[in-house]
XYZ file of C-alpha atoms in Angstrom:
578
model
C 0.934 -1.343 10.978
C -1.743 1.198 10.217
C -4.152 0.433 7.442
C -7.825 0.471 6.582
C -9.771 -2.415 5.103
C -13.428 -2.524 4.134
C -14.149 -6.227 4.471
C -15.239 -8.248 7.486
C -12.396 -10.691 6.752
C -9.950 -7.873 7.453
C -8.009 -7.464 4.318
C -9.972 -7.570 1.100
C -10.891 -3.972 0.490
C -14.087 -4.047 -1.541
C -12.980 -7.075 -3.534
C -15.673 -8.791 -5.550
C -15.375 -12.512 -6.192
C -17.633 -13.080 -9.172
C -18.060 -11.723 -12.667
C -21.289 -10.043 -11.606
C -19.276 -7.843 -9.248
C -17.063 -6.397 -11.986
C -18.892 -3.094 -12.235
C -18.589 -2.491 -8.506
C -14.940 -3.602 -8.543
C -14.176 -1.114 -11.307
C -15.711 1.655 -9.221
C -13.801 0.607 -6.112
C -10.483 0.436 -7.949
C -11.129 3.843 -9.479
C -11.700 5.158 -5.954
C -8.283 3.773 -4.972
C -6.743 5.797 -7.778
C -8.749 8.844 -6.666
C -7.405 8.474 -3.114
C -3.810 8.237 -4.280
C -4.212 11.422 -6.281
C -5.183 13.152 -3.013
C -2.186 11.982 -1.019
C -3.021 8.474 0.263
C 0.159 6.437 0.796
C 1.238 2.978 1.894
C 1.659 1.395 5.282
C 3.975 2.663 8.006
C 4.531 2.010 11.687
C 5.982 3.795 14.680
C 8.814 1.892 16.371
C 10.422 2.727 19.725
C 14.133 1.943 20.156
C 15.704 1.289 23.578
C 19.483 1.129 24.045
C 21.958 -0.439 26.430
C 25.666 -1.214 26.164
C 28.225 -3.512 27.706
C 32.000 -3.487 28.230
C 32.514 0.071 27.012
C 35.989 1.606 26.977
C 37.035 3.332 30.193
C 38.407 6.748 29.221
C 38.387 8.333 32.718
C 41.488 8.217 34.917
C 39.868 8.028 38.364
C 36.386 6.697 37.539
C 34.460 4.900 34.835
C 33.130 6.546 31.660
C 29.963 8.636 31.658
C 28.356 7.424 28.398
C 25.723 9.039 26.194
C 24.338 7.563 22.956
C 23.517 9.594 19.844
C 21.327 8.284 17.003
C 21.769 9.430 13.410
C 19.632 8.671 10.339
C 21.517 8.320 7.065
C 20.023 10.247 4.152
C 19.855 9.187 0.518
C 22.994 11.215 -0.192
C 24.889 9.462 2.610
C 24.781 12.435 4.972
C 23.969 11.886 8.646
C 21.098 13.688 10.340
C 21.044 13.610 14.125
C 17.789 12.079 15.374
C 18.263 12.297 19.137
C 20.391 11.771 22.233
C 20.029 9.736 25.386
C 20.714 11.002 28.874
C 24.198 10.671 30.377
C 24.737 7.638 32.629
C 27.356 8.433 35.261
C 30.258 6.145 36.070
C 29.179 3.076 34.041
C 30.691 0.785 31.414
C 27.405 -1.125 31.105
C 24.771 1.610 30.766
C 21.040 1.088 30.303
C 19.606 4.316 28.949
C 16.060 5.356 29.805
C 15.573 7.754 26.874
C 13.834 6.076 23.924
C 14.010 6.939 20.238
C 10.804 6.986 18.197
C 11.314 6.265 14.502
C 8.913 5.649 11.633
C 9.441 2.268 10.005
C 8.853 2.311 6.233
C 9.109 -1.034 4.502
C 9.855 0.431 1.084
C 13.008 2.214 2.226
C 16.442 1.111 3.432
C 16.636 3.087 6.681
C 20.254 3.125 7.837
C 20.861 4.043 11.477
C 24.195 5.072 12.990
C 24.727 4.933 16.768
C 27.664 6.753 18.365
C 28.669 6.536 22.005
C 30.448 9.392 23.809
C 32.023 9.760 27.239
C 30.745 13.104 28.527
C 33.345 15.076 30.452
C 32.415 15.824 34.077
C 32.510 19.583 33.507
C 29.466 19.223 31.214
C 27.316 17.058 33.495
C 24.976 19.935 34.296
C 24.532 20.942 30.659
C 21.404 19.877 28.739
C 22.433 16.980 26.488
C 20.932 18.752 23.469
C 23.383 21.610 24.003
C 26.518 19.454 24.351
C 29.204 19.922 21.708
C 30.121 16.401 20.661
C 33.611 17.444 19.589
C 34.326 18.273 23.260
C 33.446 14.723 24.374
C 35.498 11.524 24.106
C 34.399 9.126 21.381
C 33.859 5.557 22.637
C 32.698 3.813 19.439
C 30.004 3.521 16.826
C 27.923 0.970 14.963
C 25.502 1.090 12.035
C 22.637 -1.126 10.899
C 19.310 -0.873 9.104
C 16.012 -0.522 10.933
C 14.767 -3.656 9.162
C 17.643 -5.667 10.665
C 16.407 -4.741 14.152
C 12.679 -5.348 13.670
C 13.294 -8.709 11.959
C 15.116 -10.124 14.970
C 13.038 -12.376 17.272
C 11.898 -10.200 20.132
C 13.184 -7.126 18.277
C 16.610 -7.417 19.923
C 19.849 -6.833 17.987
C 23.327 -7.015 19.536
C 26.175 -5.320 17.652
C 29.877 -4.838 18.294
C 31.051 -1.256 18.755
C 34.105 -0.163 16.771
C 36.335 2.867 16.576
C 39.575 3.757 14.828
C 42.886 3.304 16.619
C 44.288 6.387 18.268
C 47.167 6.287 15.785
C 44.764 7.267 13.036
C 45.167 4.043 11.062
C 41.874 3.186 9.396
C 41.581 -0.132 11.209
C 38.543 -0.896 13.337
C 38.904 -2.209 16.860
C 36.112 -3.746 18.904
C 35.213 -1.693 21.990
C 32.186 -3.256 23.668
C 28.667 -3.985 22.450
C 25.486 -2.041 21.830
C 22.147 -3.761 22.460
C 19.194 -2.332 20.517
C 15.628 -3.321 21.330
C 12.734 -2.356 19.038
C 9.094 -2.316 20.071
C 6.241 -1.390 17.778
C 3.957 1.342 19.045
C 0.894 -0.291 20.615
C -1.391 2.117 18.753
C -0.153 0.575 15.488
C -1.947 -2.612 16.513
C -5.130 -1.107 17.952
C -7.854 -1.323 15.329
C -11.275 0.262 15.398
C -13.948 -1.674 13.497
C -16.618 0.662 12.125
C -19.925 -0.271 10.516
C -21.198 2.898 8.827
C -24.339 3.850 6.940
C -26.185 6.895 5.664
C -29.859 7.660 5.054
C -31.667 10.105 2.818
C -28.715 11.000 0.591
C -29.385 13.518 -2.154
C -29.621 12.371 -5.751
C -26.929 13.742 -8.053
C -27.702 11.484 -11.026
C -30.471 12.293 -13.496
C -31.678 8.813 -14.360
C -30.702 6.840 -11.242
C -29.862 7.123 -7.588
C -26.397 8.071 -6.368
C -23.499 5.596 -6.088
C -22.116 6.621 -2.679
C -18.802 5.859 -0.980
C -17.065 7.349 2.055
C -13.575 8.796 2.367
C -12.121 9.256 5.848
C -9.360 11.872 6.139
C -7.283 13.109 9.043
C -6.593 16.799 9.576
C -2.920 17.751 9.825
C -1.633 20.536 12.063
C -1.631 22.856 9.046
C -5.279 22.055 8.298
C -4.573 19.879 5.258
C -6.840 16.842 4.768
C -4.950 13.582 4.199
C -7.140 10.616 3.142
C -6.442 7.472 5.141
C -9.371 5.184 4.437
C -12.333 4.560 2.150
C -15.355 2.321 1.798
C -16.480 0.427 -1.243
C -18.943 2.005 -3.705
C -22.594 1.054 -3.153
C -24.420 1.284 -6.436
C -27.760 3.094 -6.912
C -28.646 3.608 -3.229
C -29.640 6.626 -1.153
C -29.470 4.732 2.162
C -26.236 2.737 1.806
C -24.746 0.348 4.341
C -21.036 -0.177 3.801
C -18.925 -3.179 4.703
C -17.104 -2.815 8.024
C -13.947 -0.711 8.038
C -10.840 -1.567 10.046
C -8.947 1.611 10.916
C -5.812 1.729 13.084
C -5.655 4.252 15.913
C -2.010 4.964 15.055
C -2.964 5.868 11.499
C -5.331 8.507 12.834
C -2.971 9.816 15.503
C -5.126 9.250 18.582
C -8.754 8.635 19.490
C -9.220 12.380 19.914
C -7.626 13.434 16.610
C -10.161 15.162 14.326
C -11.361 13.284 11.243
C -13.439 14.359 8.271
C -15.796 11.729 6.870
C -17.052 12.765 3.441
C -19.624 11.003 1.312
C -19.140 11.081 -2.474
C -21.280 10.099 -5.439
C -19.035 7.964 -7.645
C -18.517 9.025 -11.269
C -16.540 6.905 -13.717
C -14.710 9.988 -15.022
C -13.108 10.486 -11.600
C -15.017 13.701 -10.854
C -16.819 12.430 -7.761
C -19.469 14.762 -6.310
C -19.633 15.476 -2.582
C -22.916 14.483 -0.901
C -21.940 15.990 2.452
C -19.560 15.418 5.327
C -19.190 15.333 9.103
C -16.227 15.976 11.390
C -15.657 13.554 14.269
C -12.815 11.916 16.166
C -12.781 8.179 16.815
C -13.992 8.992 20.316
C -16.833 10.996 18.784
C -17.761 8.127 16.481
C -17.825 5.787 19.491
C -20.202 8.145 21.313
C -22.417 8.382 18.233
C -22.612 4.596 18.160
C -23.531 4.401 21.856
C -26.274 7.017 21.421
C -27.886 5.127 18.537
C -28.640 8.459 16.874
C -27.637 9.809 13.482
C -25.903 13.086 12.686
C -26.795 15.356 9.792
C -24.268 15.783 7.013
C -23.266 19.297 6.029
C -21.870 21.114 3.020
C -19.309 23.860 3.760
C -20.536 27.248 2.592
C -18.601 29.399 0.167
C -16.613 32.214 1.759
C -18.736 35.290 2.256
C -21.962 33.475 3.164
C -21.913 34.197 6.917
C -19.585 31.249 7.545
C -22.525 28.940 8.304
C -22.390 25.385 6.965
C -25.397 24.150 5.027
C -27.006 21.402 7.108
C -28.495 18.584 5.011
C -31.370 16.232 5.738
C -29.055 13.320 4.996
C -27.869 11.520 8.113
C -24.789 9.530 9.066
C -24.926 6.544 11.476
C -22.333 4.407 13.263
C -23.981 1.010 13.678
C -20.882 -0.573 15.205
C -17.724 0.627 16.928
C -15.384 -2.034 18.321
C -11.711 -1.752 19.249
C -9.426 -4.772 19.016
C -5.755 -5.690 18.716
C -4.636 -6.796 15.240
C -1.415 -8.464 14.163
C 0.705 -6.138 12.030
C 3.160 -6.566 9.176
C 6.022 -6.363 11.659
C 4.395 -9.012 13.848
C 4.497 -11.465 10.955
C 8.094 -10.639 10.039
C 9.307 -10.897 13.637
C 7.261 -14.106 13.939
C 9.285 -15.839 11.264
C 7.512 -15.005 7.992
C 10.076 -14.640 5.182
C 9.883 -12.594 2.012
C 11.495 -14.355 -0.966
C 12.731 -12.239 -3.882
C 12.620 -13.394 -7.527
C 13.435 -11.504 -10.721
C 12.642 -11.884 -14.435
C 14.390 -9.782 -17.117
C 13.206 -8.909 -20.627
C 15.706 -10.009 -23.312
C 13.556 -9.178 -26.350
C 15.158 -7.544 -29.396
C 13.259 -4.275 -28.873
C 15.797 -3.440 -26.130
C 18.418 -2.846 -28.825
C 21.841 -4.364 -29.447
C 23.570 -4.628 -26.027
C 26.871 -3.618 -27.641
C 25.504 -0.227 -28.672
C 25.277 2.789 -26.374
C 21.589 3.416 -27.103
C 20.557 -0.079 -25.990
C 18.649 -0.455 -22.735
C 20.945 -3.427 -22.059
C 24.218 -1.555 -22.674
C 26.720 -2.186 -19.850
C 28.536 1.103 -19.301
C 32.273 0.552 -18.574
C 32.152 3.593 -16.277
C 29.870 1.685 -13.921
C 26.780 3.793 -14.502
C 23.845 1.334 -14.240
C 21.467 0.803 -17.135
C 17.713 0.756 -16.377
C 17.699 -2.993 -15.727
C 20.657 -2.830 -13.361
C 19.156 0.137 -11.536
C 15.816 -1.624 -10.964
C 17.594 -4.761 -9.697
C 19.795 -2.732 -7.342
C 16.980 -0.536 -6.010
C 14.334 -3.201 -5.408
C 16.760 -5.973 -4.469
C 18.572 -3.588 -2.140
C 15.440 -3.362 0.022
C 14.106 -6.914 -0.252
C 17.448 -8.614 0.424
C 17.113 -7.752 4.124
C 13.899 -9.800 4.332
C 15.237 -12.900 2.512
C 17.446 -14.732 5.001
C 19.296 -17.100 2.642
C 19.903 -14.453 -0.072
C 19.351 -17.073 -2.789
C 17.223 -15.462 -5.469
C 15.626 -17.265 -8.452
C 16.498 -15.238 -11.570
C 15.108 -15.762 -15.067
C 15.226 -14.184 -18.484
C 12.553 -14.246 -21.175
C 12.231 -13.431 -24.864
C 15.714 -14.590 -25.943
C 17.253 -17.443 -27.907
C 19.901 -19.324 -25.916
C 22.864 -20.567 -27.956
C 21.740 -23.310 -30.395
C 18.214 -23.305 -28.987
C 14.699 -22.013 -29.670
C 13.309 -18.796 -28.196
C 12.691 -19.257 -24.472
C 10.177 -17.300 -22.443
C 11.588 -18.443 -19.100
C 15.249 -19.486 -18.910
C 17.566 -19.569 -15.920
C 19.689 -16.443 -15.893
C 22.700 -18.318 -14.495
C 22.851 -20.588 -17.541
C 22.077 -23.725 -15.537
C 19.510 -26.220 -16.719
C 18.970 -27.534 -13.188
C 18.476 -24.564 -10.892
C 17.621 -20.860 -11.142
C 18.995 -19.415 -7.903
C 21.890 -16.966 -7.657
C 23.630 -15.585 -4.577
C 22.484 -12.125 -3.548
C 21.782 -9.000 -5.566
C 25.355 -9.060 -6.857
C 24.699 -12.573 -8.133
C 21.675 -11.339 -10.109
C 23.716 -8.526 -11.649
C 26.574 -10.875 -12.586
C 24.231 -13.477 -14.076
C 22.444 -10.743 -16.052
C 25.703 -9.374 -17.488
C 26.863 -12.887 -18.369
C 23.563 -13.787 -20.045
C 23.880 -10.819 -22.412
C 26.902 -12.598 -23.952
C 25.261 -16.022 -24.075
C 21.829 -15.397 -25.579
C 20.481 -13.737 -28.697
C 17.757 -11.159 -28.141
C 14.506 -12.206 -29.815
C 10.806 -11.981 -28.895
C 7.862 -11.631 -28.486
C 7.238 -10.261 -24.974
C 5.405 -12.936 -22.983
C 4.832 -12.801 -19.215
C 2.686 -15.894 -18.758
C 5.593 -18.331 -18.484
C 7.511 -16.488 -15.736
C 4.345 -15.707 -13.755
C 3.339 -19.380 -13.885
C 6.842 -20.468 -12.826
C 6.842 -18.070 -9.861
C 3.319 -19.180 -8.897
C 4.428 -22.812 -9.000
C 7.227 -22.069 -6.509
C 4.769 -20.230 -4.238
C 2.265 -23.089 -4.499
C 4.886 -25.682 -3.585
C 5.825 -23.586 -0.559
C 2.183 -23.556 0.582
C 2.023 -27.342 0.174
C 5.058 -27.646 2.460
C 3.334 -25.372 5.021
C 6.195 -22.874 4.850
C 5.746 -19.357 6.171
C 6.951 -17.565 3.071
C 5.671 -14.782 0.834
C 7.157 -14.370 -2.652
C 7.868 -11.183 -4.585
C 8.528 -11.375 -8.339
C 10.150 -8.369 -10.027
C 9.597 -8.243 -13.806
C 11.608 -5.655 -15.749
C 10.469 -5.071 -19.337
C 10.734 -2.578 -22.173
C 7.630 -3.455 -24.139
C 3.929 -4.178 -24.213
C 3.119 -7.819 -23.588
C 1.626 -9.878 -26.417
C 0.050 -12.600 -24.248
C -2.247 -10.305 -22.266
C -5.064 -12.803 -21.694
C -2.678 -15.656 -20.844
C -0.965 -13.361 -18.347
C -4.324 -12.364 -16.873
C -5.221 -16.037 -16.421
C -1.888 -16.697 -14.687
C -2.341 -13.660 -12.402
C -5.900 -14.601 -11.456
C -4.659 -18.061 -10.433
C -1.675 -16.575 -8.599
C -3.911 -14.205 -6.606
C -4.765 -17.119 -4.294
C -1.079 -17.735 -3.541
C 1.467 -15.895 -1.315
C 2.814 -13.885 -4.249
C 3.083 -10.251 -5.325
C 4.365 -9.109 -8.703
C 6.228 -5.850 -9.278
C 6.587 -4.697 -12.890
C 9.028 -1.990 -13.962
C 8.652 -0.553 -17.457
C 11.904 0.775 -18.929
C 12.418 2.780 -22.097
C 9.960 4.918 -24.023
C 7.285 2.379 -24.966
C 3.574 3.021 -24.530
C 2.692 1.043 -21.394
C -1.039 1.866 -21.285
C -1.992 -1.739 -21.975
C 0.375 -2.875 -19.217
C -1.554 -0.827 -16.683
C -4.503 -3.166 -17.169
C -2.607 -5.675 -15.049
C -2.409 -3.196 -12.170
C -5.775 -3.169 -10.396
C -5.115 0.392 -9.204
C -5.624 1.609 -12.745
C -8.885 -0.090 -13.733
C -11.058 -3.175 -13.331
C -9.928 -6.070 -11.194
C -8.418 -8.775 -13.358
C -10.743 -11.347 -14.887
C -9.628 -14.661 -16.363
C -10.795 -16.072 -19.679
C -13.236 -18.343 -17.810
C -14.885 -15.416 -16.027
C -13.107 -15.890 -12.703
C -12.077 -12.648 -10.946
C -8.788 -12.259 -9.060
C -9.286 -12.699 -5.313
C -6.964 -9.762 -4.581
C -4.658 -7.242 -6.232
C -1.121 -8.679 -6.532
C 0.371 -6.453 -9.263
C 2.073 -3.085 -9.018
C 3.265 -1.504 -12.284
C 5.534 1.550 -12.508
C 7.100 3.058 -15.658
C 10.632 4.083 -14.726
C 10.405 7.321 -16.700
C 7.464 8.473 -14.548
C 9.392 7.783 -11.362
C 12.417 9.703 -12.624
C 10.187 12.715 -13.263
C 8.907 12.581 -9.665
C 12.321 13.651 -8.396
C 12.869 12.491 -4.833
C 10.469 9.547 -4.984
C 12.548 6.533 -6.015
C 11.357 3.610 -8.071
C 11.643 1.345 -5.063
C 9.246 3.465 -2.993
C 6.725 3.592 -5.836
C 6.866 -0.176 -6.316
C 7.021 -1.424 -2.745
C 4.596 0.931 -0.981
C 1.649 -1.454 -1.547
C 3.482 -4.699 -0.783
C 2.784 -4.791 2.998
C -0.963 -4.318 2.438
C -0.948 -7.052 -0.242
C 0.828 -9.329 2.229
C -1.677 -8.555 4.999
C -4.598 -9.095 2.640
C -3.281 -12.600 1.973
C -2.539 -13.701 5.557
C -5.549 -12.070 7.192
C -7.917 -13.323 4.528
C -6.763 -16.875 5.292
C -6.690 -16.565 9.056
C -2.902 -17.005 9.216
C -1.401 -15.761 12.476
C 2.237 -14.889 13.193
C 4.255 -17.328 15.247
C 4.574 -16.370 18.881
């Protein structure tokens, strides 16, 4: 999958490892926030789908069917949008279509696909398939699945039974053959270009010191809009900086000949970074610049009305290294047997309000309308359940007093004293609703216990040499009161296969909570001075997501998870199983 990392170990993007690196880390994390404000998004990958079928229904009297397949993508509202059609295969009940479907795989979304097979009448054989009216063709069957179900299969091959309703109109499905779907990730998703970049003679924009430069690489869309796709770390107080190597996927750029803008900025802590100049090159152009050994002058675009000539600067840009290689992607690891394991922890503190009252965040609406906790469980669990093969999810509560017991900051949601797992997302929801009747809401809001418990499970998995990565969802309504203890637990957990998603519900002030999310400030530091080895936390207030309209909470939370996963496995030299 396409991504950009600025570390020779391919994954730790400008991550400092000691307390002395905190100032640089703060600058780098602020740059991450700056990039997001300009449109940078998470990982994605192009996947090509090939189709074949077997034992289709024969609807022709004097010959076999002439099948065509149609692919639909299901929207958020349940509507179907046609994505494409195959060619028509004449006289075959076991067709192998040549036409491929290209789809964009997005981890953070449930992408439901619907395949329908039609027998095209002979009178339409000379008509372009795009112009065929499907209502004039005979329906042979359909099947639906998610894109994640296909890519998770070994070899990317999924076999599904085709069904259709009986001719009598009774809503009973009958099996009518099989559809074989084969998914292959676009090769360009795996082709990485390693770039070692530097500049010389940069201008000084600071009064009392040299500039603090960093680079932002953006691609140019067809409409001329710049979309940032990659950045370097910040080099402090240096007019001739050398940045750590960047790893940029060809797929992320588009192609080797796609135009890129590489802009150098002087970092400012207030977020108002000053441009020090830019160049425009494709990957092919950067490769040529490397082979020549020469530098290229940066320029500043002139203001309209000044003869249209760019201002050429004395500052120069160099490509000291350009090397293409094939990297394992997120999909490679999933198809190679790596499992994502989902865990959830729910806030039962008294600040949520009496669950029996309508204004409580824990109120269970008899009409079925989900409360904020139920919605977060459904949305996030609805995506992650496809990546957890056994569907057994550890589920905990915190901040409540179980019957005849002291306040617990990590209790099993199912009421058991022996095990914490429940069956599926529905099991989490049922255990949550049951717990509301069996505990008394209390406080305070402490995260340290559940983070430590999740980290212990992840650590035990590592000791058993299991190929698992754990995702803990914490849903809370308040500001934590054990901030330093939680920081210590997160710093320790950053060395383990674990990511933590935090959803803030209600109207509380979550500014302090954002400290835990490295996108919002300095990288976490433990009480002993140790700095987190990587960012493992993503925090989203639900009210902010609601105001964004079409962007769901699940997309906001999960967009960074693949890159966090890759940072972990690549940083430790873990390869996917063949």
